[in-house]
Amino acid sequence: MSFGIGSLTSQANQALTPLQQIQQELLKPYSQASSGKRILSAADDPSGLAIYETLTTQAAGFDQGASNALDAGNALNVAEGALQTTQDALGSLRSLAVQASNDFLSPSQRQDLQTVANQLVAQINTDAQNATFNGTPLLNGTYGAQAPTAASATVTTNAALAQGDQLAAGVNASPTATGGTIGLSVVAAGSGALVDVRFTDTTTGTTVDLGTHAGGTTFTIDGTTVTLGGVSANDVGTDAAIQVKPSSPGSQAPDAQVQTGASEGATTALTLPNASSSALFLQHIDLSNTAAATNAIGQIDEAIQTTTAARATLGAQEVGLQNQISSDQTASNGLTASASAIGDANIPQTSTELYKLLVQEQISLTTLQNSNTQFGYLNRFLDASS
């Protein structure tokens, strides 16, 4: 009589083999569910892994580019703040020059004004030297290429004459004219009037009286040609000032380079101004007399204009960096979303697969348990029979 021992063993083996397979298959959804990743190794999806790694690398590059742009924007903000301090000093310096344009000041008072002016110029130099970001100088000319510029002349103050002309009727600077201030004053000459001409060199600070010229004449001073209006005795005491900005050879200093994108060469060049007193043509401010103080007003006005333009340039570059940050973040978000669609696990689908395998595992375990139970009953029966 057959007791079916072979059939029971076969049933147990049939239950054990799929159980082992199911337990092996369970490793994948368990790992996907715990890590949140669909691709755990190259074997899971070779082509998908290559695309996923490329997208995530590019996204990380855009994230770092945005971080670099943020650092650069902070550096520009530091530079702009230092220029604000410089502009405040220039405002105070101009007030001193206006105050010194007064013949009723005593020599000691003028000396006091000069002392304060010298201190303000020194402070401007200090601001330019101390403006740094993470140890990198910002306003001393280290960064920021500048194109060469020709000399230019501007009439900063001009008197209206009795005959309807203006004291400085025309002015023109040659490309290589010497920088400085040309002062014109109408002085009495017998029954008529002449124009006394003075020139203050920006570089040396020295003032030279060039004598008198008749109204309506044209003359040239160190490369700057001036035409005078017709003057009369009624114009005695009137003044005009011409500010000559010297030519600049430009600067070969490199622009500051910042990697603001994800790809090679995706950089942003930043121009930083030189805000030292020499670059602003302020190394010699003379308040020792009214004429010199009047000339200083023109010098300072030019420096204020230059500083304002530099601040505007920094502000424009800050706006550009902010736009770059926004662009980088948009690109990073898009790439991250694309990478997620490829490499991240579909949690509902993974949960369903995991649940299905767990049910199959339980069925296999139950089948194996029943086979083992039946086989155990048979063994006890045989033992009792023997």
Short mmCIF file of C-alpha atoms in Angstrom, two decimals:
data_model
loop_
_atom_site.label_atom_id
_atom_site.label_comp_id
_atom_site.label_asym_id
_atom_site.label_seq_id
_atom_site.Cartn_x
_atom_site.Cartn_y
_atom_site.Cartn_z
CA MET A 1 0.00 0.00 0.00
CA SER A 2 1.39 3.45 -1.02
CA PHE A 3 1.47 6.24 1.52
CA GLY A 4 2.35 9.08 -1.00
CA ILE A 5 5.69 10.08 0.53
CA GLY A 6 7.08 11.02 -2.89
CA SER A 7 4.10 13.15 -3.69
CA LEU A 8 4.39 15.03 -0.40
CA THR A 9 8.10 15.73 -1.01
CA SER A 10 7.30 16.93 -4.50
CA GLN A 11 4.66 19.30 -3.13
CA ALA A 12 7.14 20.70 -0.62
CA ASN A 13 9.76 21.26 -3.32
CA GLN A 14 7.17 22.89 -5.57
CA ALA A 15 6.29 25.32 -2.76
CA LEU A 16 9.93 25.99 -1.78
CA THR A 17 11.24 26.95 -5.23
CA PRO A 18 8.79 29.82 -5.94
CA LEU A 19 9.17 30.96 -2.35
CA GLN A 20 12.89 31.45 -2.91
CA GLN A 21 12.20 33.31 -6.16
CA ILE A 22 9.61 35.54 -4.51
CA GLN A 23 11.93 36.38 -1.63
CA GLN A 24 14.63 37.32 -4.16
CA GLU A 25 12.17 39.51 -6.09
CA LEU A 26 11.09 41.18 -2.85
CA LEU A 27 14.52 42.73 -2.45
CA LYS A 28 13.95 45.14 -5.35
CA PRO A 29 10.61 46.73 -4.28
CA TYR A 30 11.80 46.79 -0.67
CA SER A 31 14.93 48.72 -1.76
CA GLN A 32 12.94 51.00 -4.07
CA ALA A 33 10.41 51.79 -1.37
CA SER A 34 13.07 52.49 1.26
CA SER A 35 15.32 54.60 -1.01
CA GLY A 36 12.67 56.20 -3.21
CA LYS A 37 14.76 55.30 -6.27
CA ARG A 38 13.64 53.20 -9.22
CA ILE A 39 17.17 52.71 -10.55
CA LEU A 40 19.38 51.21 -7.85
CA SER A 41 22.14 49.93 -10.13
CA ALA A 42 23.08 50.02 -13.79
CA ALA A 43 21.50 46.59 -14.21
CA ASP A 44 18.06 47.98 -13.38
CA ASP A 45 18.00 50.28 -16.44
CA PRO A 46 21.34 50.91 -18.20
CA SER A 47 20.16 53.61 -20.61
CA GLY A 48 17.91 55.19 -18.01
CA LEU A 49 20.81 55.39 -15.56
CA ALA A 50 22.98 57.21 -18.13
CA ILE A 51 20.27 59.78 -18.82
CA TYR A 52 19.49 60.16 -15.12
CA GLU A 53 23.12 60.81 -14.18
CA THR A 54 23.51 63.36 -17.00
CA LEU A 55 20.40 65.26 -15.94
CA THR A 56 21.28 65.29 -12.24
CA THR A 57 24.84 66.44 -13.01
CA GLN A 58 23.54 69.32 -15.11
CA ALA A 59 21.03 70.26 -12.42
CA ALA A 60 23.80 70.32 -9.80
CA GLY A 61 25.83 72.55 -12.12
CA PHE A 62 22.99 75.04 -12.42
CA ASP A 63 22.53 75.01 -8.64
CA GLN A 64 26.20 75.81 -8.14
CA GLY A 65 26.09 78.46 -10.85
CA ALA A 66 23.21 80.15 -9.03
CA SER A 67 25.21 80.00 -5.81
CA ASN A 68 28.22 81.57 -7.55
CA ALA A 69 26.03 84.32 -8.99
CA LEU A 70 24.63 85.00 -5.53
CA ASP A 71 28.16 85.39 -4.15
CA ALA A 72 29.06 87.73 -7.01
CA GLY A 73 25.93 89.79 -6.37
CA ASN A 74 26.87 90.09 -2.70
CA ALA A 75 30.36 91.27 -3.73
CA LEU A 76 28.88 93.93 -6.00
CA ASN A 77 26.61 94.99 -3.17
CA VAL A 78 29.68 95.49 -0.94
CA ALA A 79 31.35 97.55 -3.68
CA GLU A 80 28.25 99.66 -4.19
CA GLY A 81 27.99 100.29 -0.45
CA ALA A 82 31.61 101.46 -0.36
CA LEU A 83 30.92 103.80 -3.29
CA GLN A 84 27.97 105.21 -1.35
CA THR A 85 30.40 106.08 1.44
CA THR A 86 32.73 107.64 -1.14
CA GLN A 87 29.88 109.67 -2.57
CA ASP A 88 28.97 110.93 0.90
CA ALA A 89 32.58 112.03 1.34
CA LEU A 90 32.47 113.79 -2.02
CA GLY A 91 29.33 115.63 -0.97
CA SER A 92 31.07 116.83 2.19
CA LEU A 93 34.15 117.77 0.16
CA ARG A 94 32.06 119.84 -2.22
CA SER A 95 30.42 121.69 0.67
CA LEU A 96 33.89 122.56 1.96
CA ALA A 97 34.91 123.86 -1.48
CA VAL A 98 31.80 126.02 -1.66
CA GLN A 99 32.48 127.29 1.85
CA ALA A 100 36.08 128.10 0.88
CA SER A 101 34.92 130.13 -2.12
CA ASN A 102 34.64 133.18 0.12
CA ASP A 103 37.11 136.06 0.29
CA PHE A 104 36.02 136.89 3.84
CA LEU A 105 37.62 133.78 5.36
CA SER A 106 40.75 134.16 7.45
CA PRO A 107 43.93 132.18 6.67
CA SER A 108 43.44 130.02 9.75
CA GLN A 109 39.88 129.23 8.72
CA ARG A 110 41.05 128.23 5.27
CA GLN A 111 43.69 126.01 6.83
CA ASP A 112 41.02 124.30 8.91
CA LEU A 113 38.94 123.69 5.79
CA GLN A 114 42.00 122.35 3.98
CA THR A 115 42.75 119.96 6.84
CA VAL A 116 39.24 118.54 6.70
CA ALA A 117 39.40 118.29 2.90
CA ASN A 118 42.67 116.38 3.08
CA GLN A 119 41.15 113.99 5.57
CA LEU A 120 38.15 113.37 3.30
CA VAL A 121 40.44 112.62 0.36
CA ALA A 122 42.40 110.19 2.55
CA GLN A 123 39.12 108.56 3.59
CA ILE A 124 38.18 108.07 -0.07
CA ASN A 125 41.47 106.23 -0.60
CA THR A 126 40.88 104.13 2.50
CA ASP A 127 37.41 103.16 1.30
CA ALA A 128 38.83 102.10 -2.06
CA GLN A 129 41.56 99.98 -0.45
CA ASN A 130 39.38 98.38 2.24
CA ALA A 131 36.46 97.41 0.01
CA THR A 132 37.01 93.64 -0.25
CA PHE A 133 34.91 90.49 -0.50
CA ASN A 134 36.38 87.30 0.91
CA GLY A 135 39.81 88.91 0.66
CA THR A 136 39.33 90.01 -2.96
CA PRO A 137 39.81 93.77 -3.58
CA LEU A 138 36.87 95.44 -5.29
CA LEU A 139 37.65 99.12 -5.84
CA ASN A 140 41.41 99.48 -6.26
CA GLY A 141 41.61 98.72 -9.97
CA THR A 142 42.50 95.03 -9.67
CA TYR A 143 39.48 94.05 -11.76
CA GLY A 144 37.69 95.89 -14.51
CA ALA A 145 39.13 96.67 -17.93
CA GLN A 146 38.60 100.28 -18.99
CA ALA A 147 38.73 101.53 -22.57
CA PRO A 148 41.06 104.45 -23.29
CA THR A 149 39.36 107.86 -23.29
CA ALA A 150 40.35 111.17 -24.83
CA ALA A 151 40.54 114.37 -22.83
CA SER A 152 37.37 116.44 -22.60
CA ALA A 153 36.51 119.93 -21.43
CA THR A 154 33.34 121.05 -19.66
CA VAL A 155 32.34 124.58 -18.68
CA THR A 156 31.24 124.13 -15.09
CA THR A 157 30.43 127.80 -14.33
CA ASN A 158 29.91 130.55 -16.87
CA ALA A 159 29.11 134.25 -16.45
CA ALA A 160 26.59 136.04 -18.65
CA LEU A 161 28.17 139.19 -20.06
CA ALA A 162 26.62 142.62 -20.50
CA GLN A 163 26.84 142.40 -24.27
CA GLY A 164 24.84 139.17 -24.34
CA ASP A 165 27.75 136.74 -24.67
CA GLN A 166 29.03 134.26 -22.12
CA LEU A 167 32.50 134.59 -20.67
CA ALA A 168 33.54 131.13 -21.93
CA ALA A 169 32.03 131.39 -25.41
CA GLY A 170 33.61 128.16 -26.66
CA VAL A 171 35.91 125.43 -25.42
CA ASN A 172 37.48 122.38 -27.01
CA ALA A 173 40.04 119.92 -25.64
CA SER A 174 42.44 118.00 -27.83
CA PRO A 175 42.63 114.23 -27.18
CA THR A 176 45.85 114.67 -25.20
CA ALA A 177 45.04 117.90 -23.34
CA THR A 178 46.45 118.27 -19.83
CA GLY A 179 43.88 117.74 -17.11
CA GLY A 180 43.09 120.61 -14.82
CA THR A 181 40.88 123.61 -14.21
CA ILE A 182 40.96 126.80 -16.27
CA GLY A 183 39.75 129.81 -14.29
CA LEU A 184 38.58 132.97 -16.11
CA SER A 185 38.07 136.27 -14.28
CA VAL A 186 37.15 139.64 -15.81
CA VAL A 187 39.43 142.36 -14.46
CA ALA A 188 39.51 146.13 -15.06
CA ALA A 189 41.98 147.43 -17.65
CA GLY A 190 41.88 151.22 -17.98
CA SER A 191 38.40 152.12 -19.17
CA GLY A 192 37.75 148.63 -20.44
CA ALA A 193 38.25 145.06 -19.24
CA LEU A 194 40.43 142.02 -19.86
CA VAL A 195 40.16 138.38 -18.87
CA ASP A 196 42.69 136.98 -16.42
CA VAL A 197 43.42 133.30 -17.05
CA ARG A 198 44.66 130.76 -14.49
CA PHE A 199 45.36 127.05 -14.93
CA THR A 200 45.49 124.49 -12.10
CA ASP A 201 47.08 121.18 -13.07
CA THR A 202 45.09 118.22 -11.72
CA THR A 203 48.14 115.98 -11.39
CA THR A 204 50.49 118.36 -9.59
CA GLY A 205 47.99 120.72 -7.97
CA THR A 206 50.03 123.74 -9.07
CA THR A 207 48.29 126.90 -10.28
CA VAL A 208 49.81 129.15 -12.93
CA ASP A 209 48.54 132.64 -13.80
CA LEU A 210 48.73 132.90 -17.59
CA GLY A 211 48.07 136.63 -17.75
CA THR A 212 45.26 138.56 -19.37
CA HIS A 213 43.51 138.15 -22.73
CA ALA A 214 41.22 140.47 -24.59
CA GLY A 215 37.55 139.64 -24.97
CA GLY A 216 36.61 137.81 -28.14
CA THR A 217 40.04 136.20 -28.54
CA THR A 218 40.94 132.51 -28.77
CA PHE A 219 43.91 130.89 -27.06
CA THR A 220 45.16 127.42 -26.19
CA ILE A 221 46.31 126.15 -22.79
CA ASP A 222 48.08 122.77 -22.73
CA GLY A 223 45.87 121.37 -25.46
CA THR A 224 42.58 123.07 -24.53
CA THR A 225 41.35 125.86 -26.82
CA VAL A 226 39.19 128.58 -25.25
CA THR A 227 37.24 131.33 -26.98
CA LEU A 228 36.25 134.34 -24.86
CA GLY A 229 33.09 136.35 -25.16
CA GLY A 230 33.20 140.12 -25.63
CA VAL A 231 33.80 141.74 -22.22
CA SER A 232 33.35 145.31 -21.05
CA ALA A 233 33.89 147.32 -17.89
CA ASN A 234 30.39 146.26 -16.80
CA ASP A 235 31.58 142.66 -16.57
CA VAL A 236 34.44 143.24 -14.11
CA GLY A 237 34.30 140.72 -11.27
CA THR A 238 32.54 137.95 -13.19
CA ASP A 239 34.08 134.48 -13.42
CA ALA A 240 33.97 131.24 -15.38
CA ALA A 241 35.55 127.83 -14.82
CA ILE A 242 36.41 125.09 -17.28
CA GLN A 243 37.10 121.59 -16.05
CA VAL A 244 39.44 119.60 -18.29
CA LYS A 245 39.27 115.85 -17.73
CA PRO A 246 42.59 114.37 -18.89
CA SER A 247 42.89 111.49 -21.28
CA SER A 248 43.03 108.03 -19.79
CA PRO A 249 45.12 105.19 -21.21
CA GLY A 250 42.48 102.79 -19.95
CA SER A 251 43.12 99.72 -17.90
CA GLN A 252 44.18 96.27 -19.00
CA ALA A 253 43.03 94.80 -15.70
CA PRO A 254 40.88 91.73 -16.36
CA ASP A 255 37.20 91.65 -15.56
CA ALA A 256 36.23 89.43 -12.65
CA GLN A 257 35.00 86.11 -14.05
CA VAL A 258 32.26 84.09 -12.35
CA GLN A 259 30.93 80.72 -13.52
CA THR A 260 27.18 81.34 -13.44
CA GLY A 261 25.97 78.51 -15.67
CA ALA A 262 26.28 74.74 -15.83
CA SER A 263 28.35 74.41 -19.01
CA GLU A 264 31.99 75.14 -19.69
CA GLY A 265 32.41 78.80 -20.64
CA ALA A 266 29.07 79.86 -19.13
CA THR A 267 30.70 82.70 -17.23
CA THR A 268 29.74 86.28 -16.38
CA ALA A 269 32.32 89.08 -16.59
CA LEU A 270 32.03 91.79 -13.96
CA THR A 271 33.60 95.25 -14.20
CA LEU A 272 34.66 96.89 -10.95
CA PRO A 273 35.63 100.59 -10.87
CA ASN A 274 38.77 102.16 -9.47
CA ALA A 275 37.55 104.52 -6.76
CA SER A 276 40.87 105.88 -5.50
CA SER A 277 41.41 109.63 -5.32
CA SER A 278 43.90 109.50 -8.20
CA ALA A 279 41.39 107.68 -10.43
CA LEU A 280 38.82 110.34 -9.52
CA PHE A 281 41.41 113.14 -10.12
CA LEU A 282 41.10 114.32 -6.53
CA GLN A 283 44.65 113.89 -5.31
CA HIS A 284 45.07 117.68 -5.13
CA ILE A 285 42.20 119.71 -3.68
CA ASP A 286 43.29 123.28 -3.00
CA LEU A 287 41.14 125.53 -0.79
CA SER A 288 43.86 128.10 -0.07
CA ASN A 289 42.03 130.90 -1.91
CA THR A 290 38.68 131.62 -3.49
CA ALA A 291 39.83 130.98 -7.06
CA ALA A 292 41.38 127.62 -6.14
CA ALA A 293 38.28 126.62 -4.16
CA THR A 294 36.10 127.48 -7.15
CA ASN A 295 38.30 125.25 -9.31
CA ALA A 296 37.95 122.48 -6.72
CA ILE A 297 34.18 122.57 -7.06
CA GLY A 298 34.55 121.59 -10.71
CA GLN A 299 36.97 118.80 -9.85
CA ILE A 300 34.63 117.40 -7.23
CA ASP A 301 31.61 117.61 -9.53
CA GLU A 302 33.47 115.49 -12.08
CA ALA A 303 34.32 112.95 -9.37
CA ILE A 304 30.69 112.83 -8.23
CA GLN A 305 29.55 112.21 -11.78
CA THR A 306 32.12 109.43 -12.23
CA THR A 307 31.14 107.79 -8.95
CA THR A 308 27.44 107.97 -9.77
CA ALA A 309 28.08 106.32 -13.15
CA ALA A 310 30.13 103.58 -11.45
CA ARG A 311 27.32 102.87 -8.99
CA ALA A 312 24.85 102.66 -11.86
CA THR A 313 27.11 100.14 -13.62
CA LEU A 314 27.35 98.02 -10.48
CA GLY A 315 23.57 98.14 -10.07
CA ALA A 316 23.01 97.04 -13.67
CA GLN A 317 25.38 94.11 -13.15
CA GLU A 318 23.54 93.14 -9.96
CA VAL A 319 20.26 93.04 -11.90
CA GLY A 320 21.91 90.84 -14.52
CA LEU A 321 23.11 88.42 -11.84
CA GLN A 322 19.65 88.25 -10.29
CA ASN A 323 18.22 87.35 -13.69
CA GLN A 324 20.94 84.70 -14.10
CA ILE A 325 20.06 83.20 -10.71
CA SER A 326 16.40 82.97 -11.72
CA SER A 327 17.37 81.34 -15.02
CA ASP A 328 19.63 78.82 -13.28
CA GLN A 329 16.94 77.90 -10.78
CA THR A 330 14.38 77.40 -13.55
CA ALA A 331 16.78 75.16 -15.48
CA SER A 332 17.68 73.19 -12.36
CA ASN A 333 14.03 72.61 -11.47
CA GLY A 334 13.25 71.38 -14.99
CA LEU A 335 16.23 69.04 -15.11
CA THR A 336 15.52 67.71 -11.62
CA ALA A 337 11.92 66.98 -12.56
CA SER A 338 13.04 65.14 -15.70
CA ALA A 339 15.61 63.14 -13.75
CA SER A 340 13.01 62.31 -11.11
CA ALA A 341 10.64 60.94 -13.73
CA ILE A 342 13.39 58.55 -14.87
CA GLY A 343 15.21 57.62 -11.68
CA ASP A 344 12.70 57.94 -8.84
CA ALA A 345 10.41 55.15 -7.83
CA ASN A 346 6.69 55.29 -8.55
CA ILE A 347 5.59 54.79 -4.97
CA PRO A 348 1.99 53.66 -5.67
CA GLN A 349 3.21 51.19 -8.30
CA THR A 350 6.06 50.00 -6.07
CA SER A 351 3.66 49.54 -3.14
CA THR A 352 1.31 47.50 -5.31
CA GLU A 353 4.16 45.30 -6.53
CA LEU A 354 5.45 44.87 -3.00
CA TYR A 355 1.99 43.93 -1.71
CA LYS A 356 1.50 41.42 -4.54
CA LEU A 357 4.82 39.71 -3.79
CA LEU A 358 4.08 39.64 -0.07
CA VAL A 359 0.76 37.89 -0.79
CA GLN A 360 2.52 35.38 -3.05
CA GLU A 361 5.13 34.81 -0.37
CA GLN A 362 2.41 34.14 2.19
CA ILE A 363 0.70 31.67 -0.15
CA SER A 364 3.97 29.86 -0.75
CA LEU A 365 4.73 29.77 2.96
CA THR A 366 1.26 28.38 3.68
CA THR A 367 1.66 25.74 0.99
CA LEU A 368 5.06 24.74 2.33
CA GLN A 369 3.74 24.64 5.87
CA ASN A 370 0.85 22.36 4.86
CA SER A 371 3.24 20.04 3.06
CA ASN A 372 5.54 19.91 6.05
CA THR A 373 2.58 19.23 8.35
CA GLN A 374 1.31 16.32 6.23
CA PHE A 375 4.81 14.91 5.93
CA GLY A 376 5.17 15.12 9.72
CA TYR A 377 1.94 13.19 10.30
CA LEU A 378 3.14 10.48 7.98
CA ASN A 379 6.49 10.18 9.77
CA ARG A 380 4.79 9.77 13.12
CA PHE A 381 2.51 7.11 11.65
CA LEU A 382 5.43 5.16 10.26
CA ASP A 383 7.32 5.44 13.51
CA ALA A 384 4.32 4.05 15.41
CA SER A 385 3.92 1.18 12.96
CA SER A 386 7.49 0.11 13.40
#
